[in-house]
Every structure is written in structure tokens, then in C-alpha cells.
Short mmCIF file of N, CA and C in Angstrom, two decimals:
data_model
loop_
_atom_site.label_atom_id
_atom_site.label_comp_id
_atom_site.label_asym_id
_atom_site.label_seq_id
_atom_site.Cartn_x
_atom_site.Cartn_y
_atom_site.Cartn_z
N THR A 513 75.04 -71.01 -178.31
CA THR A 513 73.48 -71.30 -177.65
C THR A 513 72.19 -70.41 -178.22
N MET A 514 71.07 -71.51 -178.18
CA MET A 514 69.90 -70.76 -178.13
C MET A 514 69.08 -70.75 -177.20
N GLN A 515 68.97 -69.98 -176.60
CA GLN A 515 68.58 -69.81 -175.65
C GLN A 515 67.02 -69.52 -175.22
N ALA A 516 66.25 -69.16 -175.97
CA ALA A 516 64.97 -69.09 -176.30
C ALA A 516 64.40 -70.68 -177.12
N MET A 517 65.05 -71.53 -177.76
CA MET A 517 64.65 -72.68 -178.35
C MET A 517 65.43 -73.59 -177.59
N THR A 518 66.01 -73.21 -176.63
CA THR A 518 66.85 -74.56 -175.29
C THR A 518 67.74 -75.75 -176.19
N ARG A 519 68.46 -75.28 -177.06
CA ARG A 519 69.43 -75.67 -177.74
C ARG A 519 71.04 -75.62 -177.94
N ILE A 520 71.98 -76.58 -177.94
CA ILE A 520 72.74 -75.65 -178.33
C ILE A 520 73.20 -75.56 -179.80
N GLY A 521 73.36 -75.66 -180.24
CA GLY A 521 74.40 -75.97 -182.32
C GLY A 521 75.75 -75.81 -182.70
N ARG A 522 75.89 -77.01 -183.52
CA ARG A 522 77.68 -77.10 -183.34
C ARG A 522 77.22 -76.36 -185.34
N MET A 523 78.43 -76.26 -186.00
CA MET A 523 78.55 -75.73 -187.00
C MET A 523 79.89 -76.82 -187.86
N THR A 524 79.92 -77.15 -188.59
CA THR A 524 80.97 -77.13 -189.28
C THR A 524 81.96 -75.98 -189.99
N PRO A 525 82.81 -76.64 -190.31
CA PRO A 525 83.77 -75.17 -191.17
C PRO A 525 83.06 -75.71 -192.40
N ALA A 526 82.29 -76.99 -192.65
CA ALA A 526 81.99 -76.93 -194.10
C ALA A 526 80.05 -76.30 -194.50
N GLY A 527 80.06 -75.11 -193.10
CA GLY A 527 78.62 -74.59 -192.92
C GLY A 527 77.36 -75.63 -192.24
N GLU A 528 77.81 -77.48 -191.88
CA GLU A 528 76.86 -78.09 -191.67
C GLU A 528 76.11 -77.94 -190.59
N ILE A 529 75.25 -77.87 -189.96
CA ILE A 529 74.51 -77.85 -188.51
C ILE A 529 74.25 -78.54 -188.11
N THR A 530 73.88 -78.93 -186.74
CA THR A 530 73.48 -80.06 -185.95
C THR A 530 72.95 -79.35 -184.61
N GLU A 531 71.67 -79.87 -184.30
CA GLU A 531 71.59 -79.01 -183.22
C GLU A 531 71.11 -80.30 -181.39
N PHE A 532 71.39 -79.69 -181.15
CA PHE A 532 71.23 -81.05 -179.61
C PHE A 532 69.85 -80.16 -178.62
N ALA A 533 68.98 -81.26 -178.37
CA ALA A 533 68.14 -80.33 -178.33
C ALA A 533 68.21 -80.69 -176.47
N LEU A 534 67.88 -79.08 -175.19
CA LEU A 534 68.16 -79.89 -173.89
C LEU A 534 66.64 -79.85 -173.40
N ALA A 535 66.76 -79.81 -172.00
CA ALA A 535 65.47 -79.45 -171.65
C ALA A 535 64.42 -78.76 -171.97
N GLU A 536 63.38 -78.34 -171.80
CA GLU A 536 62.13 -77.73 -171.89
C GLU A 536 62.73 -76.34 -170.96
N LYS A 537 63.07 -74.96 -170.83
CA LYS A 537 63.19 -74.23 -170.39
C LYS A 537 64.59 -73.95 -169.35
N ALA A 538 65.37 -74.98 -170.71
CA ALA A 538 67.01 -75.34 -169.68
C ALA A 538 68.10 -73.60 -169.93
N GLY A 539 67.46 -72.75 -170.93
CA GLY A 539 67.62 -71.66 -171.26
C GLY A 539 69.65 -71.31 -171.16
N PRO A 540 69.93 -72.22 -172.35
CA PRO A 540 71.88 -72.23 -172.69
C PRO A 540 72.09 -71.07 -173.49
N SER A 541 73.13 -69.85 -172.35
CA SER A 541 73.41 -68.83 -172.68
C SER A 541 75.24 -69.32 -172.56
N ASP A 542 76.09 -69.39 -171.96
CA ASP A 542 77.25 -68.95 -172.57
C ASP A 542 77.92 -70.09 -172.40
N ILE A 543 78.98 -69.94 -173.33
CA ILE A 543 79.72 -71.76 -173.68
C ILE A 543 80.95 -71.62 -173.94
N THR A 544 81.75 -72.90 -174.03
CA THR A 544 83.38 -72.46 -173.48
C THR A 544 83.63 -73.85 -174.00
N VAL A 545 84.76 -74.10 -174.50
CA VAL A 545 85.57 -75.38 -175.21
C VAL A 545 86.33 -75.61 -173.80
N GLY A 546 86.25 -76.93 -172.71
CA GLY A 546 87.02 -77.54 -172.02
C GLY A 546 88.39 -78.00 -171.90
N PRO A 547 89.01 -77.54 -170.77
CA PRO A 547 90.63 -78.33 -170.89
C PRO A 547 90.49 -79.62 -170.91
N ASP A 548 88.91 -80.84 -171.92
CA ASP A 548 88.67 -81.85 -171.47
C ASP A 548 88.34 -81.63 -173.32
N GLY A 549 88.30 -81.32 -173.99
CA GLY A 549 88.31 -81.10 -175.53
C GLY A 549 86.46 -80.85 -175.75
N ASN A 550 85.47 -81.19 -174.38
CA ASN A 550 84.21 -81.10 -174.79
C ASN A 550 83.77 -79.70 -174.60
N ILE A 551 82.70 -78.92 -175.42
CA ILE A 551 81.92 -78.44 -175.04
C ILE A 551 81.13 -77.91 -173.84
N TRP A 552 81.00 -76.81 -173.15
CA TRP A 552 80.49 -76.77 -171.60
C TRP A 552 79.81 -75.27 -171.67
N PHE A 553 78.44 -75.52 -170.68
CA PHE A 553 77.93 -74.02 -171.18
C PHE A 553 76.59 -74.30 -170.27
N THR A 554 76.55 -73.24 -169.49
CA THR A 554 75.59 -72.86 -168.88
C THR A 554 74.13 -72.61 -169.42
N GLU A 555 73.12 -73.52 -168.23
CA GLU A 555 71.78 -73.49 -168.58
C GLU A 555 71.31 -72.39 -167.51
N THR A 556 71.20 -71.12 -167.63
CA THR A 556 70.68 -70.02 -166.86
C THR A 556 69.42 -70.49 -166.04
N TYR A 557 68.34 -71.54 -166.80
CA TYR A 557 66.67 -71.13 -166.13
C TYR A 557 66.96 -72.85 -165.61
N ALA A 558 67.42 -73.53 -166.23
CA ALA A 558 67.39 -74.67 -165.33
C ALA A 558 68.03 -74.80 -163.90
N GLY A 559 69.82 -74.03 -163.79
CA GLY A 559 70.18 -74.36 -162.70
C GLY A 559 71.23 -75.75 -163.18
N MET A 560 72.12 -75.91 -164.59
CA MET A 560 72.55 -76.57 -164.23
C MET A 560 73.82 -76.33 -165.40
N ILE A 561 74.94 -76.92 -165.48
CA ILE A 561 76.18 -76.71 -166.03
C ILE A 561 75.64 -78.12 -167.15
N GLY A 562 76.11 -77.62 -168.98
CA GLY A 562 75.73 -78.81 -169.32
C GLY A 562 77.52 -78.94 -170.25
N ARG A 563 77.38 -80.19 -170.96
CA ARG A 563 78.63 -80.54 -171.78
C ARG A 563 77.99 -81.83 -173.56
N ILE A 564 78.79 -81.29 -173.83
CA ILE A 564 78.65 -82.33 -175.31
C ILE A 564 79.86 -82.71 -175.71
N THR A 565 79.88 -83.81 -175.56
CA THR A 565 81.06 -84.33 -176.16
C THR A 565 81.58 -84.18 -177.73
N PRO A 566 82.81 -84.32 -178.11
CA PRO A 566 82.30 -83.82 -179.80
C PRO A 566 81.88 -85.51 -180.27
N ASP A 567 80.73 -86.55 -180.13
CA ASP A 567 80.43 -87.22 -181.00
C ASP A 567 79.29 -86.74 -180.02
N GLY A 568 78.48 -86.05 -179.62
CA GLY A 568 77.37 -85.40 -179.51
C GLY A 568 76.68 -86.12 -178.04
N GLN A 569 77.48 -86.79 -176.94
CA GLN A 569 76.96 -86.95 -175.93
C GLN A 569 76.92 -85.88 -175.00
N LEU A 570 75.11 -85.95 -174.38
CA LEU A 570 74.79 -84.85 -173.95
C LEU A 570 75.21 -85.23 -172.47
N ALA A 571 75.42 -84.23 -171.21
CA ALA A 571 75.29 -84.51 -169.59
C ALA A 571 74.56 -82.90 -169.21
N GLU A 572 73.93 -83.55 -168.08
CA GLU A 572 73.44 -82.05 -167.48
C GLU A 572 74.21 -82.44 -166.01
N TYR A 573 74.67 -81.26 -165.38
CA TYR A 573 75.01 -81.24 -164.16
C TYR A 573 74.32 -80.19 -163.01
N PRO A 574 73.54 -80.34 -162.42
CA PRO A 574 72.77 -79.54 -161.20
C PRO A 574 74.13 -78.74 -160.53
N VAL A 575 74.05 -77.27 -160.43
CA VAL A 575 74.16 -76.34 -159.42
C VAL A 575 74.08 -77.08 -158.00
N GLY A 576 73.07 -76.99 -157.59
CA GLY A 576 73.22 -77.24 -156.52
C GLY A 576 72.18 -76.26 -155.52
N GLU A 577 72.29 -75.45 -155.94
CA GLU A 577 71.56 -74.30 -154.97
C GLU A 577 70.41 -74.43 -155.70
N LYS A 578 69.03 -74.20 -154.65
CA LYS A 578 67.89 -73.52 -155.09
C LYS A 578 67.36 -72.35 -156.06
N LYS A 579 68.42 -71.59 -156.12
CA LYS A 579 68.05 -70.31 -156.55
C LYS A 579 69.11 -70.07 -157.59
N SER A 580 69.85 -71.47 -158.20
CA SER A 580 70.81 -70.84 -159.27
C SER A 580 70.62 -70.90 -160.26
N SER A 581 71.50 -69.72 -161.17
CA SER A 581 71.38 -69.20 -162.63
C SER A 581 72.48 -69.11 -163.12
N PRO A 582 73.07 -70.32 -163.32
CA PRO A 582 74.48 -70.02 -163.50
C PRO A 582 74.71 -69.34 -164.78
N LYS A 583 75.66 -68.16 -165.25
CA LYS A 583 75.74 -67.49 -166.40
C LYS A 583 76.42 -67.76 -167.22
N GLY A 584 78.00 -67.62 -166.39
CA GLY A 584 79.60 -67.04 -167.09
C GLY A 584 79.80 -68.25 -167.13
N ILE A 585 81.17 -68.87 -168.25
CA ILE A 585 81.58 -69.75 -167.99
C ILE A 585 82.60 -69.71 -168.79
N ALA A 586 84.09 -70.89 -168.02
CA ALA A 586 85.71 -70.86 -168.38
C ALA A 586 86.25 -71.37 -167.91
N ALA A 587 87.26 -71.76 -168.56
CA ALA A 587 87.53 -72.56 -168.29
C ALA A 587 89.14 -72.51 -167.29
N GLY A 588 88.95 -72.72 -166.55
CA GLY A 588 90.63 -72.74 -165.58
C GLY A 588 92.33 -72.98 -166.17
N PRO A 589 92.54 -72.16 -165.31
CA PRO A 589 94.12 -72.56 -165.67
C PRO A 589 94.40 -74.28 -164.51
N ASP A 590 93.46 -74.43 -163.60
CA ASP A 590 94.18 -75.81 -162.56
C ASP A 590 93.50 -77.10 -163.67
N GLY A 591 92.81 -76.74 -165.02
CA GLY A 591 91.93 -78.10 -165.69
C GLY A 591 90.43 -78.54 -165.37
N ASN A 592 89.93 -76.98 -164.47
CA ASN A 592 88.46 -77.34 -164.00
C ASN A 592 88.05 -76.16 -164.90
N LEU A 593 86.45 -76.18 -164.30
CA LEU A 593 85.87 -75.33 -165.74
C LEU A 593 84.80 -74.03 -164.47
N TYR A 594 84.95 -72.96 -165.01
CA TYR A 594 84.44 -71.43 -163.48
C TYR A 594 83.56 -71.29 -163.93
N PHE A 595 82.18 -70.69 -163.01
CA PHE A 595 81.30 -70.21 -163.74
C PHE A 595 80.63 -69.43 -162.96
N THR A 596 79.71 -68.43 -162.92
CA THR A 596 79.42 -66.95 -162.17
C THR A 596 77.61 -67.86 -162.17
N ASP A 597 77.53 -67.25 -161.01
CA ASP A 597 75.94 -67.70 -160.88
C ASP A 597 75.00 -66.48 -160.21
N LEU A 598 74.16 -65.81 -161.54
CA LEU A 598 73.53 -64.77 -161.17
C LEU A 598 72.47 -64.81 -159.80
N GLY A 599 71.74 -65.86 -159.67
CA GLY A 599 70.87 -66.02 -159.08
C GLY A 599 71.40 -66.20 -157.58
N THR A 600 72.39 -66.67 -156.98
CA THR A 600 72.92 -66.94 -155.20
C THR A 600 73.98 -66.46 -155.35
N ASN A 601 74.93 -64.93 -156.26
CA ASN A 601 76.13 -64.59 -155.36
C ASN A 601 77.11 -65.72 -155.04
N ARG A 602 77.59 -66.05 -155.66
CA ARG A 602 78.31 -67.20 -155.81
C ARG A 602 79.39 -67.21 -157.41
N VAL A 603 80.23 -67.54 -156.92
CA VAL A 603 81.45 -68.16 -158.39
C VAL A 603 81.23 -69.61 -157.93
N GLY A 604 80.70 -70.75 -159.32
CA GLY A 604 81.35 -72.23 -158.99
C GLY A 604 83.02 -72.55 -159.83
N ARG A 605 82.93 -74.13 -159.28
CA ARG A 605 83.94 -74.38 -160.01
C ARG A 605 83.22 -76.38 -160.57
N ILE A 606 83.46 -76.64 -161.51
CA ILE A 606 83.11 -78.06 -162.19
C ILE A 606 84.14 -78.97 -162.70
N THR A 607 84.23 -79.70 -161.80
CA THR A 607 85.35 -80.26 -162.12
C THR A 607 84.99 -81.34 -163.71
N THR A 608 85.40 -81.57 -164.81
CA THR A 608 85.40 -81.94 -165.34
C THR A 608 84.89 -83.53 -165.63
N SER A 609 84.73 -84.01 -164.66
CA SER A 609 83.73 -85.34 -164.01
C SER A 609 82.36 -84.52 -163.72
N GLY A 610 82.17 -83.09 -163.77
CA GLY A 610 81.00 -83.18 -162.83
C GLY A 610 80.76 -83.34 -161.37
N GLU A 611 82.06 -82.38 -160.32
CA GLU A 611 82.25 -82.36 -159.40
C GLU A 611 81.40 -80.38 -159.16
N VAL A 612 80.88 -80.65 -158.18
CA VAL A 612 80.65 -78.72 -158.34
C VAL A 612 80.25 -78.31 -157.09
N LYS A 613 81.34 -77.53 -156.90
CA LYS A 613 81.80 -76.88 -155.55
C LYS A 613 81.65 -75.18 -156.59
N THR A 614 80.51 -74.72 -154.75
CA THR A 614 80.44 -72.95 -155.37
C THR A 614 81.17 -72.35 -153.92
N PHE A 615 80.98 -70.48 -154.59
CA PHE A 615 82.34 -69.79 -153.23
C PHE A 615 80.93 -68.71 -153.22
N ALA A 616 80.91 -68.29 -152.00
CA ALA A 616 80.12 -67.37 -151.96
C ALA A 616 80.61 -65.83 -152.15
N VAL A 617 80.13 -64.79 -152.63
CA VAL A 617 81.25 -63.28 -152.89
C VAL A 617 79.97 -62.33 -152.43
N GLY A 618 80.61 -62.04 -150.81
CA GLY A 618 80.11 -61.39 -150.11
C GLY A 618 78.90 -60.53 -150.56
N GLY A 619 77.69 -59.84 -149.57
CA GLY A 619 77.82 -58.39 -149.83
C GLY A 619 76.54 -58.37 -150.68
N GLY A 620 75.27 -58.32 -150.11
CA GLY A 620 73.94 -58.25 -151.09
C GLY A 620 73.65 -58.86 -152.64
N TYR A 621 72.97 -58.22 -153.22
CA TYR A 621 72.87 -58.60 -154.24
C TYR A 621 73.68 -58.41 -155.53
N ARG A 622 74.99 -59.10 -156.49
CA ARG A 622 75.66 -58.28 -156.81
C ARG A 622 75.69 -58.51 -158.65
N GLN A 623 74.58 -59.48 -158.84
CA GLN A 623 74.63 -60.21 -160.29
C GLN A 623 75.58 -60.29 -160.83
N LEU A 624 76.48 -61.72 -160.67
CA LEU A 624 77.24 -62.17 -161.43
C LEU A 624 76.84 -62.12 -162.75
N GLN A 625 78.34 -61.98 -163.17
CA GLN A 625 78.18 -61.99 -165.35
C GLN A 625 79.49 -62.93 -165.75
N GLY A 626 80.44 -62.64 -166.67
CA GLY A 626 80.87 -63.36 -167.40
C GLY A 626 82.15 -63.14 -166.13
N ILE A 627 82.94 -64.43 -166.42
CA ILE A 627 84.28 -64.48 -166.17
C ILE A 627 85.47 -65.16 -167.19
N VAL A 628 86.73 -65.18 -166.58
CA VAL A 628 87.91 -65.30 -167.79
C VAL A 628 88.90 -66.19 -166.76
N ALA A 629 89.86 -66.82 -167.24
CA ALA A 629 91.44 -66.39 -166.61
C ALA A 629 91.53 -65.90 -167.24
N GLY A 630 92.90 -64.65 -165.52
CA GLY A 630 93.42 -64.25 -166.01
C GLY A 630 94.94 -64.61 -166.58
N PRO A 631 96.12 -64.09 -166.81
CA PRO A 631 97.21 -64.19 -166.95
C PRO A 631 98.12 -64.58 -165.60
N ASP A 632 97.61 -63.84 -164.81
CA ASP A 632 98.00 -64.06 -163.08
C ASP A 632 97.22 -65.82 -162.39
N GLY A 633 96.81 -66.24 -162.99
CA GLY A 633 96.50 -67.80 -162.73
C GLY A 633 94.78 -67.75 -161.83
N ASN A 634 94.08 -66.54 -161.89
CA ASN A 634 92.88 -66.59 -160.65
C ASN A 634 92.45 -66.44 -162.10
N MET A 635 90.64 -66.40 -161.62
CA MET A 635 89.64 -66.50 -162.35
C MET A 635 88.86 -64.68 -162.36
N TRP A 636 88.26 -64.27 -163.04
CA TRP A 636 88.20 -63.08 -162.80
C TRP A 636 86.78 -62.60 -163.46
N PHE A 637 85.75 -61.86 -162.72
CA PHE A 637 84.00 -62.53 -162.85
C PHE A 637 83.85 -61.04 -162.69
N THR A 638 82.50 -60.12 -163.39
CA THR A 638 82.22 -58.87 -163.23
C THR A 638 80.70 -59.14 -162.65
N GLU A 639 80.15 -58.25 -162.01
CA GLU A 639 79.20 -58.08 -160.95
C GLU A 639 78.42 -57.56 -160.81
N THR A 640 77.27 -57.08 -161.92
CA THR A 640 77.39 -56.09 -162.45
C THR A 640 76.37 -55.09 -161.51
N HIS A 641 75.56 -55.42 -160.85
CA HIS A 641 75.18 -54.69 -159.69
C HIS A 641 75.47 -54.25 -158.51
N GLY A 642 77.51 -55.06 -158.44
CA GLY A 642 78.19 -54.76 -157.55
C GLY A 642 78.71 -53.58 -158.08
N ASN A 643 78.93 -53.32 -159.27
CA ASN A 643 79.56 -52.44 -159.81
C ASN A 643 81.11 -52.42 -160.16
N ASN A 644 81.66 -53.87 -160.01
CA ASN A 644 82.68 -54.36 -159.50
C ASN A 644 83.37 -54.70 -161.04
N VAL A 645 84.82 -55.59 -160.91
CA VAL A 645 85.19 -57.07 -161.29
C VAL A 645 86.13 -57.30 -160.26
N SER A 646 85.76 -58.66 -159.70
CA SER A 646 86.31 -59.26 -158.83
C SER A 646 87.53 -60.17 -159.36
N ARG A 647 87.70 -60.82 -158.07
CA ARG A 647 88.58 -62.44 -159.02
C ARG A 647 88.77 -63.15 -157.53
N LEU A 648 88.31 -64.78 -157.97
CA LEU A 648 88.75 -65.81 -157.32
C LEU A 648 90.16 -66.35 -157.51
N LYS A 649 90.77 -66.38 -156.34
CA LYS A 649 92.07 -66.93 -156.17
C LYS A 649 91.77 -68.26 -156.14
N VAL A 650 92.53 -68.82 -157.95
CA VAL A 650 92.30 -70.69 -158.07
C VAL A 650 93.19 -71.35 -156.97
N ASP A 651 94.40 -70.91 -156.74
CA ASP A 651 95.49 -71.67 -155.57
C ASP A 651 94.54 -71.65 -154.28
N ARG A 652 93.77 -70.36 -153.78
CA ARG A 652 93.07 -70.90 -153.17
C ARG A 652 91.50 -70.70 -152.30
N VAL A 653 91.09 -72.16 -153.09
CA VAL A 653 89.37 -71.93 -154.50
C VAL A 653 88.68 -72.41 -153.10
N ASP A 654 89.23 -73.40 -152.26
CA ASP A 654 88.67 -73.56 -150.68
C ASP A 654 88.56 -72.32 -149.73
N SER A 655 88.61 -71.06 -150.29
CA SER A 655 88.45 -70.26 -149.33
C SER A 655 86.62 -69.40 -150.29
N GLU A 656 86.66 -68.37 -149.55
CA GLU A 656 85.30 -68.22 -150.12
C GLU A 656 86.04 -66.67 -151.20
N ALA A 657 85.43 -66.47 -152.70
CA ALA A 657 86.00 -65.93 -153.03
C ALA A 657 86.15 -64.02 -152.54
N LYS A 658 87.70 -63.37 -153.39
CA LYS A 658 87.62 -62.06 -152.62
C LYS A 658 88.13 -61.46 -153.25
N ARG A 659 87.97 -59.94 -153.52
CA ARG A 659 88.23 -58.71 -154.45
C ARG A 659 89.33 -58.52 -154.58
#
């Protein structure tokens, strides 16, 4: 990701580079390969999750909250992607078809950052200001996030 230039770059094994332009001030941040084989990334400043297919087709999905600033993103064990939201104290789930649902993480401003799928089948994420590592129980994803 090229945050300041609002672009996503792709490099082949031979070193050929292709750049994909995003909306002005999108602020792409973290990036991952999704369970569908596409590249997924957060647009921290635009409040969106982006997807680029292997043939270069770009799609962007609004997170939906007014102050959203998605940061970390990772593929989950259930075939969806999960992301953290710096601006709203929420963890979100996005399906490979672009449906978004978010889950509140309790108490005060926590500044959620990185997220990863754990070996226990849950999503684990960091809370920079909360000084915690927390988990979202994927099998109970319709519940609020639990520490």
C-alpha cells in the first residue's frame, strides 16, 4: 500500500510493477490475501475496505460508521475477512461479496490496530490505547467482541 500516494502496488516475481489509483485521500493501510484469492486492504482515511481482483478490478465498500477508520485486516477461519477500526472502537467483518457488519469493543477509546486469525479459530486484535490484546469469538460473531 502507498498511503500518501493513495495507491496500491503490485509487483510480479520478475519485478514488473503495476499501480492502482484509489480515491483522493483514501489512505490505504494494511493489506491481505482474502479467502477468495483477491487482495483486500483498508482505506483508513476514506472509511472503506477495498478489494482488487487478480485482473485488476477494483471495488470499495464503505464500513458504514461516520467516524470509521479501518486499519488492520486479515482473513478469518470462516471464509470472511475481519478488520479493526481506529475511529469507532469496533471490529468488523466483511464477506467476500462486500457485506459489512461491525462489533463494539467496550469502554473508552482503545485505538484498535492489528488483527490476525489465531490457531483457536478466533480473531485476535490489539488495542493500542486500551493496552490489551483482545479476541472476537468467530463462532459467536453476532455477539459483541469479548476480551
